[in-house]
Short mmCIF file of C-alpha atoms in Angstrom, two decimals:
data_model
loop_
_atom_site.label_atom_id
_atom_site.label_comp_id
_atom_site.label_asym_id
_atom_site.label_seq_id
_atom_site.Cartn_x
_atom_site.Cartn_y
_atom_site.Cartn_z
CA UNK X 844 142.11 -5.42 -91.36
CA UNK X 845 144.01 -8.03 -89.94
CA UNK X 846 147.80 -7.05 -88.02
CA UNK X 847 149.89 -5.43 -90.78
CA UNK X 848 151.41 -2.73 -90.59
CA UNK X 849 149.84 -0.24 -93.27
CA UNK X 850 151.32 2.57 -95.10
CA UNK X 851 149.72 5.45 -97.09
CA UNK X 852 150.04 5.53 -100.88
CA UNK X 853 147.84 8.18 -102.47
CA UNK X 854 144.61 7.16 -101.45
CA UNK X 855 145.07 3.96 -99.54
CA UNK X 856 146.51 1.88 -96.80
CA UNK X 857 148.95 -0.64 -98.45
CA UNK X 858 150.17 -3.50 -95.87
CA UNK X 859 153.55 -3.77 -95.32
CA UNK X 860 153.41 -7.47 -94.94
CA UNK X 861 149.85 -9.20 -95.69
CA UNK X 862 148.63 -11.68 -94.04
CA UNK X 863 146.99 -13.94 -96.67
CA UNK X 864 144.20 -16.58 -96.32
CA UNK X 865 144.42 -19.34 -99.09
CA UNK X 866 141.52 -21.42 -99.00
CA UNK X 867 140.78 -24.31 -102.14
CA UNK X 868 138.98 -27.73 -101.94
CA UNK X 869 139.72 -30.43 -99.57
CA UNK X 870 136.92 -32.37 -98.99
CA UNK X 871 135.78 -31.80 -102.19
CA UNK X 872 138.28 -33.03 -104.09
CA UNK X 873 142.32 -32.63 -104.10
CA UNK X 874 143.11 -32.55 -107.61
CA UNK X 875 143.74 -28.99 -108.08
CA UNK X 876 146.60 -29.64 -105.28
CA UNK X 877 149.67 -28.94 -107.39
CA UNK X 878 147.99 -25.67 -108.78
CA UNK X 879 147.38 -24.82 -104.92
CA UNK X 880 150.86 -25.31 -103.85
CA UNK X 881 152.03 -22.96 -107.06
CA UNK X 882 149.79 -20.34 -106.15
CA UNK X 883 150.76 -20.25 -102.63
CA UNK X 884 154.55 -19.87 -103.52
CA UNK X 885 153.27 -16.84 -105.38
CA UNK X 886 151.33 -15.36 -103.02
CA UNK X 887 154.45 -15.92 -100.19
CA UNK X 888 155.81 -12.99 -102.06
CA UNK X 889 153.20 -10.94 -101.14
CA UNK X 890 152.71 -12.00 -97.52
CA UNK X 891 152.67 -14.39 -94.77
CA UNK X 892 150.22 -16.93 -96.53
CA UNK X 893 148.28 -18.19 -93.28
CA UNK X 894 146.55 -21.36 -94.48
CA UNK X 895 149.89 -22.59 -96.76
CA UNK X 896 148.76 -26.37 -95.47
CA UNK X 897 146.72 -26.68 -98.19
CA UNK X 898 149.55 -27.07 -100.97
CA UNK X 899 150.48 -29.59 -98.79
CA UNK X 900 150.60 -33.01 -101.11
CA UNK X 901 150.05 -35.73 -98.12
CA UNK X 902 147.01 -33.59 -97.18
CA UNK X 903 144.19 -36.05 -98.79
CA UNK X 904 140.54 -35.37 -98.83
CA UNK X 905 140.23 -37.18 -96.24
CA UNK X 906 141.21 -33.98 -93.99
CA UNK X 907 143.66 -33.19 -91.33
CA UNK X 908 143.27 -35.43 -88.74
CA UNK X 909 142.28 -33.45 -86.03
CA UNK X 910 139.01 -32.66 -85.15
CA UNK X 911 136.28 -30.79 -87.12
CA UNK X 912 136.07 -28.05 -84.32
CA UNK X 913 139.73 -27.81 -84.11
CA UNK X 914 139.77 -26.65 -87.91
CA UNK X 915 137.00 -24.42 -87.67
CA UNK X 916 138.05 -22.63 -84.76
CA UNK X 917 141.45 -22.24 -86.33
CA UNK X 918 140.74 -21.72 -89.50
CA UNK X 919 138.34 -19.12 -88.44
CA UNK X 920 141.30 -17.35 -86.94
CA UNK X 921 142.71 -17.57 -89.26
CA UNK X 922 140.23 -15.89 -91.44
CA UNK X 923 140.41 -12.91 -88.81
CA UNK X 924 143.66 -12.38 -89.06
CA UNK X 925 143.35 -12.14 -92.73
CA UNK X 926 143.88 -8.73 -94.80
CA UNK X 927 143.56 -10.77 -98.00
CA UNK X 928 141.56 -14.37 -98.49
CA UNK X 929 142.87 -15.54 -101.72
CA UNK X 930 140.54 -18.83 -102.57
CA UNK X 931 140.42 -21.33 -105.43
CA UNK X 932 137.39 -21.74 -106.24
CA UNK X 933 137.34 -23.86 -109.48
CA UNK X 934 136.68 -27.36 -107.78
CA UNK X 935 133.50 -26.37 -105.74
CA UNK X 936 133.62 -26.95 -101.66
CA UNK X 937 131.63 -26.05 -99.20
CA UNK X 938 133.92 -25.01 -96.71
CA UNK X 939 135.30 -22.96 -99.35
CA UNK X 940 132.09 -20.99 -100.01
CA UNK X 941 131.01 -20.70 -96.25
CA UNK X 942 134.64 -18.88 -95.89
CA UNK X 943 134.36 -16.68 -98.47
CA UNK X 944 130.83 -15.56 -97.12
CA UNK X 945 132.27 -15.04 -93.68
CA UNK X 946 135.16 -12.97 -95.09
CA UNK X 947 132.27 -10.89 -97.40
CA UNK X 948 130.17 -10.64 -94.11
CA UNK X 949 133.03 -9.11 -92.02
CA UNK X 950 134.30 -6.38 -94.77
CA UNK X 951 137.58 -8.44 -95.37
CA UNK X 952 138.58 -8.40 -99.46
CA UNK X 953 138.38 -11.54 -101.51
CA UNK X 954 140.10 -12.72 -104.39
CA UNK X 955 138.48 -15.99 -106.05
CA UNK X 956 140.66 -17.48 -108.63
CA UNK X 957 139.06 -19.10 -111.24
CA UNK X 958 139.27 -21.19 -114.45
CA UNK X 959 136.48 -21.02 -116.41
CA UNK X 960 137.80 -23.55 -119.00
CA UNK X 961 136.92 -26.61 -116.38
CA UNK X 962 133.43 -25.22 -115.12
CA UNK X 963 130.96 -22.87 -114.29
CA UNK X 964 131.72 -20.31 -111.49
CA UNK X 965 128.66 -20.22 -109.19
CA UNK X 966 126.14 -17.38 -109.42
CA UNK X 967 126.95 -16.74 -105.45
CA UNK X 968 130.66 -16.13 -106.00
CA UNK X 969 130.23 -14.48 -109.37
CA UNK X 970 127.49 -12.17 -108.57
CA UNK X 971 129.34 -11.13 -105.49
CA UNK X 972 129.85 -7.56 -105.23
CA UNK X 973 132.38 -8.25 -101.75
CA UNK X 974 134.24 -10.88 -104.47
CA UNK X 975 137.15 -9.85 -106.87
CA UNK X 976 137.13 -12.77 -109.61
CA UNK X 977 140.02 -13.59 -112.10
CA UNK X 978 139.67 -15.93 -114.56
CA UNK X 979 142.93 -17.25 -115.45
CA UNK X 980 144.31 -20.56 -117.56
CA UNK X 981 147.67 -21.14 -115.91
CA UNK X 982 149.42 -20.58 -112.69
CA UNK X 983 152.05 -18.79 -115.02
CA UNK X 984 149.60 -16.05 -116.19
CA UNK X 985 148.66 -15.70 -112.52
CA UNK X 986 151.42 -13.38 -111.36
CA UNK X 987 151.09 -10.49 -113.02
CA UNK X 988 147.39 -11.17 -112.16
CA UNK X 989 147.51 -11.72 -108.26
CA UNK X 990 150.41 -8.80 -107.96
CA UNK X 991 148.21 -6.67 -109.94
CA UNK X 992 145.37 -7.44 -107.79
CA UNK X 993 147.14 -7.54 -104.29
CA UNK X 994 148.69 -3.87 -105.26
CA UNK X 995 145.56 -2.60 -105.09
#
């Protein structure tokens, strides 16, 4: 589990200080941006959030501008590094999908955040058993949700 610090509370290790992967859609589509950025300033009171580019507003689908092995080799340490990955998944992406199955491969917990008001969740990420899912209609209800859920 990633370099926190971890403490005992009954039964588990509880980070000090997570370090949080956010992924949501890029290339697929930015306009769930807003709801990204909100859910980032949340989880940035849970943890360092490690990926927190992706609220970013002048971040277009058109990417990053650097090159494509540039953001998978650091967003693949950043994935490492991760206790948490915490990943929109409403507006479907691939790069999305291939990190959540790299974080289920390697034991690392997700959290997919999903509303189920704008479309079906895939089977994939549903029928994960490595994949917590919360269904949620605003970013408000989220943080008794995501505290809940990072707690744990």
């Amino acid at each position: 589990m990633g370099g926190a610090v971890h403490v005992r509370r009954g039964l588990f290790h509880v980070p000090i200080s997570m370090n949080i992967y956010f992924a949501g859609s890029i290339s697929g589509g930015r306009g769930d941006q807003a709801i990204y950025a909100e859910i980032i300033d949340l989880l940035k009171r849970h943890g360092t959030v490690l990926s927190e580019h992706f609220g970013n507003a002048s971040l277009t689908a058109a990417g990053e501008g650097i090159g494509d092995r540039a953001i998978h080799d650091r967003d693949i340490d950043w994935l490492r590094q991760a206790d948490v990955i915490v990943a929109e998944v409403t507006t479907p992406s691939l790069g999305v999908g291939y990190e959540i199955g790299r974080a289920v491969e390697w034991g690392t917990r997700v959290i997919c955040l999903h509303r189920p008001s704008t479309r079906r969740l895939s089977g994939m990420i549903a029928g994960s058993p490595g994949v917590q899912v919360i269904a949620y209609a605003t970013v408000a209800e989220l943080e008794s949700l995501l505290a809940s859920a990072l707690s744990r």
